[in-house]
mmCIF file of C-alpha atoms in Angstrom:
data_model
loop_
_atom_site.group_PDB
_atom_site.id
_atom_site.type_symbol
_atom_site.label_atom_id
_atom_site.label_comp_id
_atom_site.label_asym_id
_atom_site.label_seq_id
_atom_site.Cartn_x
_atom_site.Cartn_y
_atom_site.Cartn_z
ATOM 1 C CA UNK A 21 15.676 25.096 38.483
ATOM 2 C CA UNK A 22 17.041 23.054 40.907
ATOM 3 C CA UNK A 23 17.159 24.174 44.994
ATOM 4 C CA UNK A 24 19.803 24.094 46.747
ATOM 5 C CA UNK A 25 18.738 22.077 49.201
ATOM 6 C CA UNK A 26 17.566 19.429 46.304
ATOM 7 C CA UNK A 27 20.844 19.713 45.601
ATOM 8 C CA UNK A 28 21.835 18.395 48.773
ATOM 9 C CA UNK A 29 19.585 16.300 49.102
ATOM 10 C CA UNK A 30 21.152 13.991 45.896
ATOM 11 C CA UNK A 31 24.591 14.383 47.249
ATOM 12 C CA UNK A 32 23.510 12.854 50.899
ATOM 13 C CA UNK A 33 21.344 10.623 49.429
ATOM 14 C CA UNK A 34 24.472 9.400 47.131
ATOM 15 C CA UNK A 35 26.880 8.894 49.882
ATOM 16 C CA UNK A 36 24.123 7.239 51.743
ATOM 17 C CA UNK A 37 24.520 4.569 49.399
ATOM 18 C CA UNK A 38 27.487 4.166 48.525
ATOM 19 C CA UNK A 39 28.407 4.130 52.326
ATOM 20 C CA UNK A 40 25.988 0.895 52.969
ATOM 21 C CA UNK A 41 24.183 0.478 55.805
ATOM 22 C CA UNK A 42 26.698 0.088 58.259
ATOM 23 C CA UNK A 43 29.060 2.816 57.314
ATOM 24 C CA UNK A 44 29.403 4.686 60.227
ATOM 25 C CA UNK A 45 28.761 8.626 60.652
ATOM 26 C CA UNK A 46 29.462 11.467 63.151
ATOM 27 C CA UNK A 47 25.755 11.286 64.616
ATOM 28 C CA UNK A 48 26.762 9.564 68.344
ATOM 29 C CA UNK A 49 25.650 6.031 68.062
ATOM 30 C CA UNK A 50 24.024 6.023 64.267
ATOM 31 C CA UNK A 51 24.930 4.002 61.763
ATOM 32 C CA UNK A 52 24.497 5.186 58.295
ATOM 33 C CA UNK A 53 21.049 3.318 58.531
ATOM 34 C CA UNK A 54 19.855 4.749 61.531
ATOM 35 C CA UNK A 55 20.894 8.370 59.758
ATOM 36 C CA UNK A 56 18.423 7.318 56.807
ATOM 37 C CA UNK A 57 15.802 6.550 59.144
ATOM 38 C CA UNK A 58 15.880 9.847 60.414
ATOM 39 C CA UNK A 59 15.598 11.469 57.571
ATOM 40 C CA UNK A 60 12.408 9.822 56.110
ATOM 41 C CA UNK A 61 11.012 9.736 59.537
ATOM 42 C CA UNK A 62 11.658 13.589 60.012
ATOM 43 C CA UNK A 63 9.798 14.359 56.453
ATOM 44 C CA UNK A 64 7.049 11.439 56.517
ATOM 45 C CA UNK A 65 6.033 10.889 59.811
ATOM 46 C CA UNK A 66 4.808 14.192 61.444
ATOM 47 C CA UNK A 67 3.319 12.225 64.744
ATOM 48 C CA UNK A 68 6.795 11.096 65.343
ATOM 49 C CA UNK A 69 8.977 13.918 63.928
ATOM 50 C CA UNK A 70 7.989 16.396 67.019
ATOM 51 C CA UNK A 71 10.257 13.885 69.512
ATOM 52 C CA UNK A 72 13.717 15.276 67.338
ATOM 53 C CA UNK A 73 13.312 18.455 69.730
ATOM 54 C CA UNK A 74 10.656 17.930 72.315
ATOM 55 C CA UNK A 75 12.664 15.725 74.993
ATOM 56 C CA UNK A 76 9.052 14.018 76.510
ATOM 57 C CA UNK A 77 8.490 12.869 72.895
ATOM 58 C CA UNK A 78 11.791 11.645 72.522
ATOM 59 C CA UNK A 79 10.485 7.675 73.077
ATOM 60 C CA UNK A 80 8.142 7.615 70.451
ATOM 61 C CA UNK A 81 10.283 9.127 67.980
ATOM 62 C CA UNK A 82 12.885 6.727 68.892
ATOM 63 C CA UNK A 83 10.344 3.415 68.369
ATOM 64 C CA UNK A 84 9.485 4.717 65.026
ATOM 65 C CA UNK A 85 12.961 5.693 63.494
ATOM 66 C CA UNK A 86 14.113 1.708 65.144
ATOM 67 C CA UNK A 87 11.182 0.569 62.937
ATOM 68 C CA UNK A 88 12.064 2.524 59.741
ATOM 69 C CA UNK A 89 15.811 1.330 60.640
ATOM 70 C CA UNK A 90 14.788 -1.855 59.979
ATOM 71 C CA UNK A 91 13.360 -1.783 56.341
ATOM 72 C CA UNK A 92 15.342 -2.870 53.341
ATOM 73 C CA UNK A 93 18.350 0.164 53.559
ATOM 74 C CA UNK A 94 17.627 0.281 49.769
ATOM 75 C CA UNK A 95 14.107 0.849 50.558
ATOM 76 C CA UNK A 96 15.061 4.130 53.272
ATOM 77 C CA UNK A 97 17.900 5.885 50.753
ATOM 78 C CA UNK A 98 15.279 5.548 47.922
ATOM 79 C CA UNK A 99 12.594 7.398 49.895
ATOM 80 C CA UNK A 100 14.285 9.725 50.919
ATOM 81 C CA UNK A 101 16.161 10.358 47.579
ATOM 82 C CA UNK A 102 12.293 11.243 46.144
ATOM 83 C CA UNK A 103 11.498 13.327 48.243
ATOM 84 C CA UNK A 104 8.676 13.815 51.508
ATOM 85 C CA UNK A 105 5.722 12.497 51.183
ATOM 86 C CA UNK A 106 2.572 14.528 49.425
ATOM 87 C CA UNK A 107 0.755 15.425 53.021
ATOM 88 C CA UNK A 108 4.521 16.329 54.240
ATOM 89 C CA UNK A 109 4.811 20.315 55.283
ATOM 90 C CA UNK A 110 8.157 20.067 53.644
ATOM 91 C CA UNK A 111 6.209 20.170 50.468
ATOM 92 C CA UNK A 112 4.821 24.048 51.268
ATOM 93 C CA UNK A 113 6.645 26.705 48.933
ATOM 94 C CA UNK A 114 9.633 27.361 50.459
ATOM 95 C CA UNK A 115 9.809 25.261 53.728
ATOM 96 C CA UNK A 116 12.282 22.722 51.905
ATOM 97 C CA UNK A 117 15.053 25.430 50.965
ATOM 98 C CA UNK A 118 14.773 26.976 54.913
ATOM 99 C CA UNK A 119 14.271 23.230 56.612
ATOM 100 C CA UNK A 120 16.383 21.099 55.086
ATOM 101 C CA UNK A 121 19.650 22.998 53.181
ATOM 102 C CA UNK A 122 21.618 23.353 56.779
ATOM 103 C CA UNK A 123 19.988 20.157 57.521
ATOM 104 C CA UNK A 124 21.289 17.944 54.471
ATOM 105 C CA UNK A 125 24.654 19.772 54.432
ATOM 106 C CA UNK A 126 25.555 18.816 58.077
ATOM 107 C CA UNK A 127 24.284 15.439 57.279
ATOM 108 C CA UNK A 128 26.141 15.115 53.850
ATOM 109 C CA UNK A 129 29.781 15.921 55.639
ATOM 110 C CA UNK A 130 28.184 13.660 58.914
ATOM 111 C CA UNK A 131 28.244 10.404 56.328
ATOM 112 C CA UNK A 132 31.965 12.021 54.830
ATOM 113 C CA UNK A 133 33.641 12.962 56.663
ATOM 114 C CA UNK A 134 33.308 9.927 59.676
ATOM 115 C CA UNK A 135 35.737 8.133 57.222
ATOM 116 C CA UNK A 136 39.574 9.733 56.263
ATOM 117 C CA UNK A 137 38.503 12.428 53.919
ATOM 118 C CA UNK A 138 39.626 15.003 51.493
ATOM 119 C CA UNK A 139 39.189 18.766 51.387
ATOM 120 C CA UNK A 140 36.253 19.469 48.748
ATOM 121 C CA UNK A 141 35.108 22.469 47.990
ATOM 122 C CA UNK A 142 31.925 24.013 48.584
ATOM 123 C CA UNK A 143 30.388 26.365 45.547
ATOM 124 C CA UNK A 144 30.030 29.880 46.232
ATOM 125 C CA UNK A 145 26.357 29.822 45.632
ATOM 126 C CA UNK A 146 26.347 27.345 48.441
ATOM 127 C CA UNK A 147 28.992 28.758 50.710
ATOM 128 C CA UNK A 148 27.029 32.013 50.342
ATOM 129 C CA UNK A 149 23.460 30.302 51.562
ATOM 130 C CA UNK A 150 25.270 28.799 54.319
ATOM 131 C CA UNK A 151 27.109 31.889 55.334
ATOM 132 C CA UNK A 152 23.141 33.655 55.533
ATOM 133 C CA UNK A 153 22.468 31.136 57.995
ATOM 134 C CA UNK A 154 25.316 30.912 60.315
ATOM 135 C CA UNK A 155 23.481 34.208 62.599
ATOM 136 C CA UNK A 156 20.698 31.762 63.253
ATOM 137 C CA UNK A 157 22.601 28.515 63.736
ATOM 138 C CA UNK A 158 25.227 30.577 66.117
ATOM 139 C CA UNK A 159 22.083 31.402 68.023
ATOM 140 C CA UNK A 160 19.772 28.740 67.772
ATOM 141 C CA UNK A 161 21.716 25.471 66.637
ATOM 142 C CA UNK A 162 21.958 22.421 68.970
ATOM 143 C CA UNK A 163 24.298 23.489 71.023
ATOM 144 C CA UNK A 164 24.668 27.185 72.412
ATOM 145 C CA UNK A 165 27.802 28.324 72.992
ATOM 146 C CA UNK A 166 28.780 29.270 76.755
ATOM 147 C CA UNK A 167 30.822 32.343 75.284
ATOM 148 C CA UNK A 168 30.549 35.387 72.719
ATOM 149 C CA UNK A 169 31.724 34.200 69.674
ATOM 150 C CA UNK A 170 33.375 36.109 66.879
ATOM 151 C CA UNK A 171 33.058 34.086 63.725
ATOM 152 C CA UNK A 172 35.319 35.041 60.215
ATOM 153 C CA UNK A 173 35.836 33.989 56.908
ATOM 154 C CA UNK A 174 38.751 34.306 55.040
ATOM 155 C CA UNK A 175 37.883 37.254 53.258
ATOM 156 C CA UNK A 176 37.424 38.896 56.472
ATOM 157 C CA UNK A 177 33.300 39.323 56.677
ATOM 158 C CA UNK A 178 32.020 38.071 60.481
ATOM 159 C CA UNK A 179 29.431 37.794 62.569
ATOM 160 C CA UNK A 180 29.428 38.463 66.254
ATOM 161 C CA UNK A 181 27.235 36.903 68.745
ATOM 162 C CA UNK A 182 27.247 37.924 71.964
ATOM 163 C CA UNK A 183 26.491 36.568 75.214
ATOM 164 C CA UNK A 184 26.109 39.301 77.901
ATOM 165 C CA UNK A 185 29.580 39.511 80.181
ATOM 166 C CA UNK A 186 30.824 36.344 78.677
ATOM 167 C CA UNK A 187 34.646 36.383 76.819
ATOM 168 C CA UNK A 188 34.441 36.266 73.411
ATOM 169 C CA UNK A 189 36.377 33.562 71.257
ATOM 170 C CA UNK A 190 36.891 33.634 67.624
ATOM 171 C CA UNK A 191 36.423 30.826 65.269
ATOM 172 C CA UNK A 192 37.901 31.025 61.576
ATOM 173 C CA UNK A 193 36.734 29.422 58.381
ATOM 174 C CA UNK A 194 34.516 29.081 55.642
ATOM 175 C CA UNK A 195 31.280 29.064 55.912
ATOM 176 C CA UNK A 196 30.206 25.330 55.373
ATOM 177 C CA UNK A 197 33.174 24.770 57.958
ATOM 178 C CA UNK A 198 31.588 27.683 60.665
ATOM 179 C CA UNK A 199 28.290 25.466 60.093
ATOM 180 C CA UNK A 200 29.722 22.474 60.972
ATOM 181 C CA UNK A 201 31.434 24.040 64.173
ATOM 182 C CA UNK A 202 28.450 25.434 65.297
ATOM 183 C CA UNK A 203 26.655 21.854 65.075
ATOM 184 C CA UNK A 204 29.537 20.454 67.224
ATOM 185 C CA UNK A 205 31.045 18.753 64.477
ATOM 186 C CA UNK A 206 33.979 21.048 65.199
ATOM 187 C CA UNK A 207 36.876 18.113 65.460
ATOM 188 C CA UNK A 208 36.365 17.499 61.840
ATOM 189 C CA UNK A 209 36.183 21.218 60.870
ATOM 190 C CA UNK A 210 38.727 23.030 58.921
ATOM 191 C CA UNK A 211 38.475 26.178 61.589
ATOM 192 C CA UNK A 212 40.969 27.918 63.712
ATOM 193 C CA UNK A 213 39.874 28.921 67.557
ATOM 194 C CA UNK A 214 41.289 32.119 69.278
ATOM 195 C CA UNK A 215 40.692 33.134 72.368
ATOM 196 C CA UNK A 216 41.801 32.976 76.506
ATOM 197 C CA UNK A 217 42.755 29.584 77.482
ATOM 198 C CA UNK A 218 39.947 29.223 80.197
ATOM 199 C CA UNK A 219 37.365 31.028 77.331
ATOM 200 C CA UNK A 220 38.314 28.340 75.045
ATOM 201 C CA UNK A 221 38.239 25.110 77.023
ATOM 202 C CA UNK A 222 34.988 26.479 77.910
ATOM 203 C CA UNK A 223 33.458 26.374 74.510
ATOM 204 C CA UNK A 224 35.017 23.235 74.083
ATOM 205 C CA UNK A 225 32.873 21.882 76.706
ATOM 206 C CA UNK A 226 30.237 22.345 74.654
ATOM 207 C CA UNK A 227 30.896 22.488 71.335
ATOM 208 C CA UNK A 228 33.896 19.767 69.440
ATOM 209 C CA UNK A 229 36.626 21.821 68.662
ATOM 210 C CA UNK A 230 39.276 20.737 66.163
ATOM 211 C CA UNK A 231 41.788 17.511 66.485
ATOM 212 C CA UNK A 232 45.260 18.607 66.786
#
């Protein structure tokens, strides 16, 4: 049976190609290309992977994913369509479902939503992984939030994190959308922010908050 992640994984890889290589994408300066570079540098090249979060690494990581930007774009979406490579540690039981689903999903609606867009829904099997995970995104994501944040869904189930003496501000939404808040892809979000004026321009110093 299919993960979900795999799952996502096809569906990125899928609008990977039908974007092209210059389609552009809500990563800050990638094209579509560089995006796919990423991606089968991040599973394949564990030397150069470490530079994604460790800032003194950052160069190398950056030399390598320029070189993999450069191969045939046919050549990158295929790769990473099939999956890491056999010495990858994506391939131990388990890592690829708790690595890569937020990671693919984020990705997916990066290549998706950069473009005018429709509303598609997410299935409940998937909402309800990504809901599972939106504690330790909230917490641990790319950005932290400045504030305490109070985040809903529609059917009324939160999650509060807190951030000693800070305001708190409440974001709205489901939880693919609360996802792609939290990883400051918040201007294409379908989310509603509540919260003091000065608590909210805050937050939106860090994190995107939604076009009005």
């Amino acid at each position: 049976m299919s993960s979900l992640a795999q799952g996502e994984r096809a569906r990125l890889s899928g609008l990977l190609s039908s974007a092209g290589p210059e389609g552009p994408t809500l990563c800050a300066g990638w094209l579509t290309r560089d995006l796919a570079a990423h991606l089968v540098v991040r599973e394949g090249r564990p030397d150069a992977a470490a530079g994604i979060r460790v800032r003194p690494l950052a160069g190398w990581t950056r030399r390598v994913q320029d070189r993999a930007a450069a191969r045939p774009y046919g050549e990158l979406v295929k790769s990473f369509r099939s999956g890491p490579p056999a010495f990858s540690p994506f391939n131990l039981p388990g890592v690829d479902e708790a690595a890569n689903l937020v990671e693919y999903f984020v990705h997916a609606e990066d290549v998706r939503r950069a473009v005018p867009f429709e509303p598609e829904p997410v299935a409940p099997e998937l909402a309800e992984a990504l809901w599972k995970r939106v504690p330790m995104v909230a917490r641990f994501g790319d950005a932290s939030s400045p504030v305490s944040l109070r985040l809903v869904r529609p059917d009324g189930r939160e999650v509060a994190v807190r951030r000693r003496g800070r305001p708190v501000v409440t974001v709205t939404g489901e939880p693919g959308e609360l996802v792609l808040f939290l990883y400051g892809r918040g201007a294409r979000a379908s989310v509603a922010v509540d919260g003091e004026p000065s608590a909210v321009a805050e937050l939106a110093g860090v994190l995107a908050l939604p076009e009005d």
